[in-house]
CSV table of C-alpha atoms in Angstrom, one decimal:
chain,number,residue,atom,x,y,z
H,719,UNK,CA,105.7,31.6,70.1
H,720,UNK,CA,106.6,31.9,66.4
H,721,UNK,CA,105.1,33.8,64.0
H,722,UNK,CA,105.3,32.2,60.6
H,723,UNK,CA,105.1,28.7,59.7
H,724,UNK,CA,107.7,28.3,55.7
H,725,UNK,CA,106.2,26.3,53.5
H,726,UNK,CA,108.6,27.6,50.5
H,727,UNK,CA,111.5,25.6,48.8
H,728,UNK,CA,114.4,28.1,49.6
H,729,UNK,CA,112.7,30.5,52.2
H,730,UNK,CA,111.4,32.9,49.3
H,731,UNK,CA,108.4,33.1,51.2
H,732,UNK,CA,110.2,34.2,54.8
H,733,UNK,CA,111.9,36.9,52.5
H,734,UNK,CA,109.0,38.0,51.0
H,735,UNK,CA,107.1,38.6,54.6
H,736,UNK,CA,110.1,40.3,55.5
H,737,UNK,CA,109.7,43.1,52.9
H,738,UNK,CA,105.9,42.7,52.4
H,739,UNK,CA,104.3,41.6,56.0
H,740,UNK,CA,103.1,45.3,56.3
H,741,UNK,CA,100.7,45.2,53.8
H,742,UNK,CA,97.2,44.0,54.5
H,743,UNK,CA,95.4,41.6,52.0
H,744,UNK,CA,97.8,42.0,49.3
H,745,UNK,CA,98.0,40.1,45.8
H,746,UNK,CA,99.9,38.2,44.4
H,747,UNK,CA,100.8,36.1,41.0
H,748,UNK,CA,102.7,32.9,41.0
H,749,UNK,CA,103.4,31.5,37.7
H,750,UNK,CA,104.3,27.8,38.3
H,751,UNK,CA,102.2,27.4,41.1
H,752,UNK,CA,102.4,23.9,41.6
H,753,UNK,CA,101.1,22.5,44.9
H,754,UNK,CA,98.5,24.6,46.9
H,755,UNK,CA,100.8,23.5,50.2
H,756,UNK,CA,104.4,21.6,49.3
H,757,UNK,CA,106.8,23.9,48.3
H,758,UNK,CA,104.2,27.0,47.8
H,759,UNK,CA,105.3,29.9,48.2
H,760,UNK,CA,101.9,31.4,48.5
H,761,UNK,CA,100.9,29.4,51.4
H,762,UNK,CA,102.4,31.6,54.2
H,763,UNK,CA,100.4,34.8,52.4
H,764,UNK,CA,97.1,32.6,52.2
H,765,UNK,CA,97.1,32.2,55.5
H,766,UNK,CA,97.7,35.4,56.7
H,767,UNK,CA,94.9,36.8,54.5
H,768,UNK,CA,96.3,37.7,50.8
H,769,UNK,CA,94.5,36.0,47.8
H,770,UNK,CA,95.9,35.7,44.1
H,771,UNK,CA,96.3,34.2,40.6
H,772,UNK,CA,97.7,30.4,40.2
H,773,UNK,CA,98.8,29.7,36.8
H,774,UNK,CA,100.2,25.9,36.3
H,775,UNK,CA,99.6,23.6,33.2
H,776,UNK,CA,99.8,20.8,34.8
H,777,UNK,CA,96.4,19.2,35.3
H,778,UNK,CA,96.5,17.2,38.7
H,779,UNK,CA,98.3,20.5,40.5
H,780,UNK,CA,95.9,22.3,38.8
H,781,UNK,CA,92.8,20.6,39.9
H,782,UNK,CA,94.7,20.2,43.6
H,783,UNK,CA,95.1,24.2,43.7
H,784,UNK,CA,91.1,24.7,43.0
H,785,UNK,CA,90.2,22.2,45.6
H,786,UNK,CA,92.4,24.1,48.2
H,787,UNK,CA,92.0,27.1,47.2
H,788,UNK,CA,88.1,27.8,46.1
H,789,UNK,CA,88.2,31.7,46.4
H,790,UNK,CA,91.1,31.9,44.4
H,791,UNK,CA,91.8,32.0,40.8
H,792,UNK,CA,93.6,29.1,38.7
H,793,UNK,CA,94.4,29.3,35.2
H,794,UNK,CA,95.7,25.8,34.0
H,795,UNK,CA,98.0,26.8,31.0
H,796,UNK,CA,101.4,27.8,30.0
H,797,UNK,CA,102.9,31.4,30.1
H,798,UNK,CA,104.8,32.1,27.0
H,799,UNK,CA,105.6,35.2,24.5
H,800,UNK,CA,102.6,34.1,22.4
H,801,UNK,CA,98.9,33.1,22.8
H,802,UNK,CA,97.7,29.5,21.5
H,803,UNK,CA,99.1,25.5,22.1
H,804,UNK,CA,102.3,24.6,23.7
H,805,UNK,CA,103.7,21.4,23.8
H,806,UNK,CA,104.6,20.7,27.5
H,807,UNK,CA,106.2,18.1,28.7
H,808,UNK,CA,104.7,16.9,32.3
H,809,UNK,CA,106.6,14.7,34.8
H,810,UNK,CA,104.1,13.7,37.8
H,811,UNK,CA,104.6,14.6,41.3
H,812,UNK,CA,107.9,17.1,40.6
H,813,UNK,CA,108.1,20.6,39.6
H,814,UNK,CA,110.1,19.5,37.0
H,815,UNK,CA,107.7,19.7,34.3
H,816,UNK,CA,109.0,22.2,31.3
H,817,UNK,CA,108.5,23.9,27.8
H,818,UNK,CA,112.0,22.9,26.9
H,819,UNK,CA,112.5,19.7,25.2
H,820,UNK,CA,116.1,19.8,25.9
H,821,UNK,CA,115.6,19.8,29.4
H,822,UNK,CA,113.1,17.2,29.3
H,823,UNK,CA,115.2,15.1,27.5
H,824,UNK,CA,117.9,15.1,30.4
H,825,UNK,CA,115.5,14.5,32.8
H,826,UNK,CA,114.2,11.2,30.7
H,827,UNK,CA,117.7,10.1,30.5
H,828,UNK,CA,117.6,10.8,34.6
H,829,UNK,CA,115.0,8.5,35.4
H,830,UNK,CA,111.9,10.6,35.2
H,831,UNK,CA,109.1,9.8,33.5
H,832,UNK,CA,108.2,12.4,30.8
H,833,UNK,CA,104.4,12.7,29.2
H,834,UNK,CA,104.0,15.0,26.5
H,835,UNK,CA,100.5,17.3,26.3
H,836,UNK,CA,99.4,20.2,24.3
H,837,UNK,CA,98.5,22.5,26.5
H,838,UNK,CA,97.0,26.1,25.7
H,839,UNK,CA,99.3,29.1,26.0
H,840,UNK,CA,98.8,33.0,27.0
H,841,UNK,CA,101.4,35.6,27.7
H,842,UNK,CA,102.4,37.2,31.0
H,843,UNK,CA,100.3,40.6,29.5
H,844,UNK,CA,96.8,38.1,29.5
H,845,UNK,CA,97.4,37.1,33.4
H,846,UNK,CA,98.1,40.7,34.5
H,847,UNK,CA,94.8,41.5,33.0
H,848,UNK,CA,92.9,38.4,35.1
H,849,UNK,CA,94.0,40.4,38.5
H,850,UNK,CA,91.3,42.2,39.6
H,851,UNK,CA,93.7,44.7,42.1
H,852,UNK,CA,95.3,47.5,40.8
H,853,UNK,CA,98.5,46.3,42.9
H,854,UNK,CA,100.0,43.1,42.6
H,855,UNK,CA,102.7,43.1,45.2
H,856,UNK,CA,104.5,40.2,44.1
H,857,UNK,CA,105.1,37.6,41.1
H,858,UNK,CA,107.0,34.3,41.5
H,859,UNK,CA,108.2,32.8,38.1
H,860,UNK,CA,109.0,29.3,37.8
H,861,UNK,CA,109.3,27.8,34.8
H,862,UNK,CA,111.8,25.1,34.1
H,863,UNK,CA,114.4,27.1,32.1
H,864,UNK,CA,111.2,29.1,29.6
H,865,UNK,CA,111.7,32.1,32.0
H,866,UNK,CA,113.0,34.1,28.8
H,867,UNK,CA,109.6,33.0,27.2
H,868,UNK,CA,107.2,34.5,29.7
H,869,UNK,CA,109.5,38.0,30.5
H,870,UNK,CA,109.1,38.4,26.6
H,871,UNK,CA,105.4,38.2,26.7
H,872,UNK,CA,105.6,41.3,29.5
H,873,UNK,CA,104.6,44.1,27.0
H,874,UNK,CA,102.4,46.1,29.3
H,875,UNK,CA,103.0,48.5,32.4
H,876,UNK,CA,101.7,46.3,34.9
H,877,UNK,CA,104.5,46.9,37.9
H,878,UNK,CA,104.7,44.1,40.8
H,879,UNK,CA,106.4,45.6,43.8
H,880,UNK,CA,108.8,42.5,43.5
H,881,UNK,CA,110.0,40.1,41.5
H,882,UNK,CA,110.9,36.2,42.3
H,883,UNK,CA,112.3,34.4,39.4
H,884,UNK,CA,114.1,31.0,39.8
H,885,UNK,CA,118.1,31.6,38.0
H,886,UNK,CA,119.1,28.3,38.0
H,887,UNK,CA,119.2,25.7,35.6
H,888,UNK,CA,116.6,23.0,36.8
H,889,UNK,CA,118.0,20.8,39.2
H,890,UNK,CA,121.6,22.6,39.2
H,891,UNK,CA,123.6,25.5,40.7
H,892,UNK,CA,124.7,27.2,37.2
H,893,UNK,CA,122.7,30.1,36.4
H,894,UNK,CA,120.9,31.1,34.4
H,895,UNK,CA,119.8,34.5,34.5
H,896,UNK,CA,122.4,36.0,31.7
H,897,UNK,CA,119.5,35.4,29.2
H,898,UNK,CA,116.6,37.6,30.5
H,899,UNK,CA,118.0,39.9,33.6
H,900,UNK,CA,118.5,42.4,30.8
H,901,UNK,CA,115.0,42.8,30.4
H,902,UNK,CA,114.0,42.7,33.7
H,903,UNK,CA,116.4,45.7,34.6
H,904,UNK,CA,115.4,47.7,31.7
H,905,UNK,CA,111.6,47.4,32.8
H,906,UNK,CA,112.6,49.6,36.3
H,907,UNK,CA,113.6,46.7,38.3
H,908,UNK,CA,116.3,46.8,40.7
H,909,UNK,CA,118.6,43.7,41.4
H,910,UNK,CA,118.4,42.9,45.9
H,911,UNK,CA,118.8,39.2,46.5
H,912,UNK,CA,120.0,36.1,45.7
H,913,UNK,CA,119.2,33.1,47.3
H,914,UNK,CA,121.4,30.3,45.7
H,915,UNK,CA,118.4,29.3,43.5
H,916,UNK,CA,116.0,32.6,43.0
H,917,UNK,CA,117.2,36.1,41.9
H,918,UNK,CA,114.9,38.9,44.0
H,919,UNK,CA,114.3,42.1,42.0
H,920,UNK,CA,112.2,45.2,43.7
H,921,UNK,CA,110.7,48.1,41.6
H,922,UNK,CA,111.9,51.3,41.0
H,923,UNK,CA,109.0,52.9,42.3
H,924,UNK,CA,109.4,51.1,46.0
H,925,UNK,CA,113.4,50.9,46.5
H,926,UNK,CA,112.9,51.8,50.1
H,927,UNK,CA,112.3,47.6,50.2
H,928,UNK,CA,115.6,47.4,49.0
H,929,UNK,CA,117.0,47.0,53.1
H,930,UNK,CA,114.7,44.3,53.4
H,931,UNK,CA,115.9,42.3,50.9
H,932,UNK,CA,119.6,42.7,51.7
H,933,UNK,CA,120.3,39.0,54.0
H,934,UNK,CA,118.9,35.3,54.0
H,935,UNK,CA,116.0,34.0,56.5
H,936,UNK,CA,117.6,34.3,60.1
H,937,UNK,CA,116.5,34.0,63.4
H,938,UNK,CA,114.7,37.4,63.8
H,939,UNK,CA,112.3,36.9,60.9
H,940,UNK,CA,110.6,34.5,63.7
H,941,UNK,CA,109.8,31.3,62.0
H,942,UNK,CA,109.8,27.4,62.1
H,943,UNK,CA,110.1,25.1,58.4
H,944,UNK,CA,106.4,23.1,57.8
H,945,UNK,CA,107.1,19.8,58.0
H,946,UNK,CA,107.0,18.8,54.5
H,947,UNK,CA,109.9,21.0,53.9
H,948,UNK,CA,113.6,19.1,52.5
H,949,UNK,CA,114.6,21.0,55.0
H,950,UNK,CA,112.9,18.7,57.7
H,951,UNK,CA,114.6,15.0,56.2
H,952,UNK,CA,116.5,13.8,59.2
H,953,UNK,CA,113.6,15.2,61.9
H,954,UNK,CA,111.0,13.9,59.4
H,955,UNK,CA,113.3,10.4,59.5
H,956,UNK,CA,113.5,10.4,62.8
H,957,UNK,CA,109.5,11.2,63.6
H,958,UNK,CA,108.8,8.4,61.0
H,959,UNK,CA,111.4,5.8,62.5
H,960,UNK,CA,109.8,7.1,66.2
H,961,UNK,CA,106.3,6.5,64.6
H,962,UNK,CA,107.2,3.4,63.6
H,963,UNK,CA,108.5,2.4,66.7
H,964,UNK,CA,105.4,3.8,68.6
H,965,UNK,CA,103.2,2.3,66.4
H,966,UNK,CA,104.9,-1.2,66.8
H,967,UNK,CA,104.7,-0.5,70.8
H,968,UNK,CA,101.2,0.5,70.4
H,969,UNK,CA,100.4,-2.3,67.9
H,970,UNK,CA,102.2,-4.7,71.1
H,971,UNK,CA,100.0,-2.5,73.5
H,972,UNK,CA,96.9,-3.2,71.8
H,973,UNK,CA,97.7,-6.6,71.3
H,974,UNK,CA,98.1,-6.8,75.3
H,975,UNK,CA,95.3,-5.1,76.0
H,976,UNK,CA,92.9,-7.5,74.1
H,977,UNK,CA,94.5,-10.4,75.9
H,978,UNK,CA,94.0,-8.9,79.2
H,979,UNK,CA,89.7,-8.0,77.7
H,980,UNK,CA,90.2,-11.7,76.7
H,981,UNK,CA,91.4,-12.6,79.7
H,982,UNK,CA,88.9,-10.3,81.5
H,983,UNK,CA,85.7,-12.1,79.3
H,984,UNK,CA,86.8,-15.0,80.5
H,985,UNK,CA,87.1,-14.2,84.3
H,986,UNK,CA,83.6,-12.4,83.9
H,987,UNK,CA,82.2,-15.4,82.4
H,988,UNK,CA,83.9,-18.0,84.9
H,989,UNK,CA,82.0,-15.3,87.5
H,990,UNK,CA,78.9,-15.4,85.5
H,991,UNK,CA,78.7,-19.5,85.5
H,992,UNK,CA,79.9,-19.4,89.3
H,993,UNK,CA,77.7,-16.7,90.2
H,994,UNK,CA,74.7,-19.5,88.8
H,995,UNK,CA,76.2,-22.5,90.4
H,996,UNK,CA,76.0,-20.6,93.4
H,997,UNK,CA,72.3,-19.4,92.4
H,998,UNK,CA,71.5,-23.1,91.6
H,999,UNK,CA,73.1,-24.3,95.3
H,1000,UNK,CA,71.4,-21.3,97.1
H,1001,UNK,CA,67.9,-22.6,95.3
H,1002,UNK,CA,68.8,-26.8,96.5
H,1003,UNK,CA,69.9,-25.2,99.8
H,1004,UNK,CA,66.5,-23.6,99.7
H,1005,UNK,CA,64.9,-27.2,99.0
H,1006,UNK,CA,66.9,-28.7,101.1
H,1007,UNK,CA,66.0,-26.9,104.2
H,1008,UNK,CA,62.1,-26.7,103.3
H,1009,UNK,CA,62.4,-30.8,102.6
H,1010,UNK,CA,64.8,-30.5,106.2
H,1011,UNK,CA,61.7,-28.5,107.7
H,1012,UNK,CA,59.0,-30.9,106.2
H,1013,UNK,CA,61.3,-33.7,107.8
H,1014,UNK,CA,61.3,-32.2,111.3
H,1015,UNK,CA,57.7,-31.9,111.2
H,1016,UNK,CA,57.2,-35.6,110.0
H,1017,UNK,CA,59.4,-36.3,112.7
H,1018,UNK,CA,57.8,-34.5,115.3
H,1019,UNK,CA,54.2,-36.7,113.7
H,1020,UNK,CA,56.0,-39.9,113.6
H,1021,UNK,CA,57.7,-39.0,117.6
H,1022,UNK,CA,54.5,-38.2,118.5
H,1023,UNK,CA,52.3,-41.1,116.9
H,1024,UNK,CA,55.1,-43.9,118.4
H,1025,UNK,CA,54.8,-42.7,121.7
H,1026,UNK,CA,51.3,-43.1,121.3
H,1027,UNK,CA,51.6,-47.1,120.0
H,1028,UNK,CA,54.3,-47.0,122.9
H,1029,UNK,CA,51.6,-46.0,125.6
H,1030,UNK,CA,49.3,-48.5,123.8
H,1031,UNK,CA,51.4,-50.7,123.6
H,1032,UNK,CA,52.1,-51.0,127.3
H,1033,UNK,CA,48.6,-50.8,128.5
H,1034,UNK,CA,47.8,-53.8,125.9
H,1035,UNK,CA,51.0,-55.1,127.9
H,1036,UNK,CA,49.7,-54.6,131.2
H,1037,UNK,CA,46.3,-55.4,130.2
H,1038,UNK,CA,47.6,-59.1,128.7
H,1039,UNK,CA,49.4,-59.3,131.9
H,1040,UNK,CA,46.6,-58.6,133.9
H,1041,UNK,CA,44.6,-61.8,131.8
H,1042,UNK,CA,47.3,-64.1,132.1
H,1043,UNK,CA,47.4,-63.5,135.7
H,1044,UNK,CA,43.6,-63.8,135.9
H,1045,UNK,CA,41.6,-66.8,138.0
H,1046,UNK,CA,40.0,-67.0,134.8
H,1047,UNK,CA,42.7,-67.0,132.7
H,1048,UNK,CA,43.9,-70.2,135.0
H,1049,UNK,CA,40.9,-72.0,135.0
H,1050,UNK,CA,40.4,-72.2,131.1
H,1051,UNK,CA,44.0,-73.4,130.4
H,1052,UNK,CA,42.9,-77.0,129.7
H,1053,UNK,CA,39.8,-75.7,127.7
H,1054,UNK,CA,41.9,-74.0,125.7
H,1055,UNK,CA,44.6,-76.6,125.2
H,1056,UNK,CA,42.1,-78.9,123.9
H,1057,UNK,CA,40.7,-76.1,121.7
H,1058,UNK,CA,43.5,-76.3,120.1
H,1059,UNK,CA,44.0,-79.4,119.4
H,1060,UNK,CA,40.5,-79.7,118.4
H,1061,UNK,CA,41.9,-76.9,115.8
H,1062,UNK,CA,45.1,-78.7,115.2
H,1063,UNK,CA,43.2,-81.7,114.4
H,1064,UNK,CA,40.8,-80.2,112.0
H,1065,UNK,CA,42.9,-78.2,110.3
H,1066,UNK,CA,46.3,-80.6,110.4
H,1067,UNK,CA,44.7,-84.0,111.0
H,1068,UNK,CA,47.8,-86.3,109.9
H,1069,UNK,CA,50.5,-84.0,111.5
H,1070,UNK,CA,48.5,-84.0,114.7
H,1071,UNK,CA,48.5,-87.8,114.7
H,1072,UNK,CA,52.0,-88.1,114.1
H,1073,UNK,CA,52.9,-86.0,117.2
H,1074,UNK,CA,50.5,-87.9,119.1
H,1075,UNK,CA,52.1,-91.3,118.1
H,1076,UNK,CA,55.5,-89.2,118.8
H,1077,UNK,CA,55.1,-88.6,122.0
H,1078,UNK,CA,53.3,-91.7,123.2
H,1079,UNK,CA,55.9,-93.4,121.8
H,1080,UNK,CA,58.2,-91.2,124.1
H,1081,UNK,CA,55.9,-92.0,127.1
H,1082,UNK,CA,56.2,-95.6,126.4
H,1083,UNK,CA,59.8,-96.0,125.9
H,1084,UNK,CA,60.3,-94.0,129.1
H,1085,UNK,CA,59.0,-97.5,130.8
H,1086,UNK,CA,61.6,-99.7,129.6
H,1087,UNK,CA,58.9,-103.1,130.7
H,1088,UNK,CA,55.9,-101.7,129.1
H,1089,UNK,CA,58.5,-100.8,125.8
H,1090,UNK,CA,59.5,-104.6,125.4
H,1091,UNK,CA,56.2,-105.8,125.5
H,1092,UNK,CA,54.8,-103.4,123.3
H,1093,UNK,CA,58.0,-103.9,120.5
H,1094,UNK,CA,57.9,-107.7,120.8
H,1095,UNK,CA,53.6,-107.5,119.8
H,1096,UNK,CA,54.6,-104.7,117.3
H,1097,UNK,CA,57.1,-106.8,115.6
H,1098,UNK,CA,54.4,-109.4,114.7
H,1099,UNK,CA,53.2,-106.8,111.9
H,1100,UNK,CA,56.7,-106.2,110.4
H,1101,UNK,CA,55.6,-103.5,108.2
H,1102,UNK,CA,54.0,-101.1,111.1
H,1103,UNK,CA,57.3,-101.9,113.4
H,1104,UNK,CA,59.2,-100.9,110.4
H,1105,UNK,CA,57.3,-97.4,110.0
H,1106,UNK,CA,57.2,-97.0,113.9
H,1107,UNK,CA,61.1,-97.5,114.1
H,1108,UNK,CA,61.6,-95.3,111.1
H,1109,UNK,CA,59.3,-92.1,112.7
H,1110,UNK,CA,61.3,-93.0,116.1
H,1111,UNK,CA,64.9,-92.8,114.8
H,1112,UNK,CA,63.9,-89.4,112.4
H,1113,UNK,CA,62.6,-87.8,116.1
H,1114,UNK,CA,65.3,-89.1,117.8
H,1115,UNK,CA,63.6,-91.3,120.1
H,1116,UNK,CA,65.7,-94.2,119.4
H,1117,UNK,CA,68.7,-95.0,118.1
H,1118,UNK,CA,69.2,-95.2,113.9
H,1119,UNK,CA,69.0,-98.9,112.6
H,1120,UNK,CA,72.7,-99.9,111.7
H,1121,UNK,CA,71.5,-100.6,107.7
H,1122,UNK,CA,68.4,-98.9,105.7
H,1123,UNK,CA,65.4,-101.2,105.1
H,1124,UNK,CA,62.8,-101.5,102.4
H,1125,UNK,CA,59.5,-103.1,102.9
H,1126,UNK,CA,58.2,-104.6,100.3
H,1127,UNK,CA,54.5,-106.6,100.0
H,1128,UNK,CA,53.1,-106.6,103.6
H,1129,UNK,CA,54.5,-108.2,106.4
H,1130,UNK,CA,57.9,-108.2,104.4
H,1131,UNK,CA,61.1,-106.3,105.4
H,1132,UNK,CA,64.3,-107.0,103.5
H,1133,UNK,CA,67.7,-105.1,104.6
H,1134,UNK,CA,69.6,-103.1,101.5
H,1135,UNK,CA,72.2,-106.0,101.4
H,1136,UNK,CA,70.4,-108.8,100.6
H,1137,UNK,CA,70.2,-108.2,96.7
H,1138,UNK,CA,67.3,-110.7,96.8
H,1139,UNK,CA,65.2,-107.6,98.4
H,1140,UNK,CA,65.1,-105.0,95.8
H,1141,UNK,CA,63.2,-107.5,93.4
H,1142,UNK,CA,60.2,-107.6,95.8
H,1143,UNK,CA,60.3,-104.0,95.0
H,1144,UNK,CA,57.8,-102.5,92.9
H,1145,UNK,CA,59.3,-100.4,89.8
H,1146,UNK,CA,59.2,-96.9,90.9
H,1147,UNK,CA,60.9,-98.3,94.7
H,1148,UNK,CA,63.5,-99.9,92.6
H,1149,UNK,CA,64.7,-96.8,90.8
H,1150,UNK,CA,64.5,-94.9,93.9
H,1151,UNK,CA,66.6,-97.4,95.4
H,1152,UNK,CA,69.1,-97.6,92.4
H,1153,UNK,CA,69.7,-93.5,92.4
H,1154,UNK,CA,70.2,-94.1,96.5
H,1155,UNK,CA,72.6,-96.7,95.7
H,1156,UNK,CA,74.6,-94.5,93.0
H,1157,UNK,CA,74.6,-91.4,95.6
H,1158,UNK,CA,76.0,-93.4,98.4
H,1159,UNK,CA,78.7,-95.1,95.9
H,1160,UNK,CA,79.9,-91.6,94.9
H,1161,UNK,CA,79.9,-90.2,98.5
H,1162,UNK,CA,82.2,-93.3,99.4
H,1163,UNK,CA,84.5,-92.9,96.0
């Protein structure tokens, strides 16, 4: 398992551990603090328990520091080789952000943006005095090229174990360090490290950290970059190009998944509505069978009350047998006969007659004698042999006459083709006869 997590540009921060990891809650200065995390180099001693004094002029790294770091101090303001106003020159989200216009300038013709602010000023003397140790054990200056500035406001004998100072011009490999290592020597500092961007110095009064100090971060200082290192770029592009790519796949997988809950809703509620149907036909079944029962019973009543009329019916059978077998029954035939015509005759006087002339009629006729006797006195009244014939040929006693008649005044009968008939007709016979005529014209047509 490692032991430290870098959060420095250039490793400063492995280096420093190397010399410094000994000492428990140490202190520290960092002049040009910047962020409280990217590119700190004060991080790695946070964590492991040190505290210290941020001094940045910038206002949002400022503000950023005191939000991370709330037991700490931060003094927002420039280090220089006087007290008062500087104008500083600020270009957001870098640490490129300088005293020197000249170098502002060529970062403006670069491409940055560049916002000029006063800003207030104090020397390297004033933030030695806001340490409240007796010991500070190392101070990081990064200034942007004013490093001259703040080593010339170093009056006092305020002696940090070691000494990081960026030696490059900003952005470039040339040094820089011709104009101020003379100063730095003659205050008892001894030259240990460069690291391609940051010379290392370590006090005469603790040269035994000069070994230390004498390689570049390697293997056995035991420790991995923090992500938001340069460092990181291609794993950082590849993470990012694999989050992408599992956030498309899991974008796709929740996309899925909702179709399949969607799909799932809708099975549930195809259940649901068949579960009901099912409800509703248990409930008819239910009916069914208690209307099915109800049935059976009625059936069982109705079984029961028709073989009932069945066994009265046959003993009203047997019993009308038994009458119509009777002496009795025998003996009153005629009586009743007549009864009935009695009732007949009452009730359906003219019908009864009729059928009384029918048959007679019948009876006669059967005697072929007494018939010609009777027809030849009957044909003296032409109007009653007319009516007789007519009731005779509609029973079928006698044959149909060969042409219709039409009795007219008494005693008269004329045939339908002697024209000389239909004027003995009274009016309504004549239009009767007229609408005969036109039906039987049509029939023939």
């Amino acid at each position: 398992m490692f032991n430290l997590i870098s959060y420095a540009q250039n490793f400063e921060d492995v280096i420093l551990w190397r010399a410094l990891g000994q000492v428990r809650e140490g202190t520290y200065i960092d002049i040009g603090a910047q962020s409280p995390e990217e590119h700190s180099v004060s991080r790695l001693f946070y964590l492991k328990g040190w505290r210290g004094v941020h001094v940045e002029p910038a206002a949002y790294y400022a503000q950023a520091l005191r939000e991370a770091r709330p037991d700490e101090q931060v003094i927002q303001a420039a280090v220089s080789d006087e007290s008062g106003s500087l104008r500083f020159y600020d270009i957001p989200d870098t640490g490129l952000s300088t005293l020197e216009v000249d170098i502002a300038e060529r970062h403006a013709q670069a491409g940055f943006h560049v916002s000029e602010v006063d800003v207030p000023a104090m020397t390297l003397d004033e933030v030695f005095e806001c340490v409240a140790a007796q010991q500070v054990h190392w101070l990081k200056i990064d200034v942007e090229g004013a490093e001259h500035q703040v080593i010339a406001g170093w009056q006092s004998g305020h002696r940090p174990w070691i000494l990081v100072i960026e030696s490059t011009r900003p952005l470039s490999p040339e040094p820089s360090h011709d104009g101020w290592e003379p100063m730095v020597l003659a205050k008892g500092y001894t030259f240990a490290y460069f690291d391609g961007l940051n010379r290392f110095y370590v006090s005469d009064e603790h040269l035994e950290l000069l070994s230390a100090l004498a390689c570049g971060p390697n293997v056995f200082d035991d420790f991995v970059l923090a992500p938001q290192s340069s460092f990181c770029a291609a794993a950082n592009a590849v993470a990012a190009e694999r989050h992408a790519q599992l956030h498309a796949e899991l974008t796709q997988a929740s996309m899925q998944a909702q179709e399949l809950l969607d799909v799932a809703d809708a099975q549930r509620a195809a259940e649901s509505a068949l579960e009901r149907q099912v409800e509703m036909l248990s409930e008819a079944v239910e009916g069914y069978k208690e209307d099915l029962e109800r049935a059976v019973l009625h059936g069982h009543a109705l079984s029961g009350e028709i073989h009932r009329r069945d066994v009265e019916l046959a003993r009203q059978q047997a019993l009308m047998q038994e009458i119509l077998q009777s002496k009795s029954w025998r003996i009153t035939h005629p009586l009743r006969v007549s009864l009935w015509y009695i009732g007949r005759a009452v009730r359906q006087p003219k019908v009864l007659a009729r059928e009384t002339l029918v048959r007679t009629m019948g009876a006669i006729l059967a005697r072929p004698r007494l018939g010609r006797s009777l027809n030849r006195a009957v044909r003296l009244v032409p109007f009653l042999h007319a009516r007789l014939r007519l009731l005779a040929s509609d029973r079928g006693i006698v044959a149909a006459h060969p042409e219709p008649v039409l009795v007219g005044g008494l005693g008269q009968v004329q045939y339908f083709g002697d024209e000389s008939g239909v004027e003995l007709l009274s009016l309504r016979a004549r239009q009767f006869y007229e609408r005969l005529s036109s039906a039987s014209n049509n029939r023939k047509e």
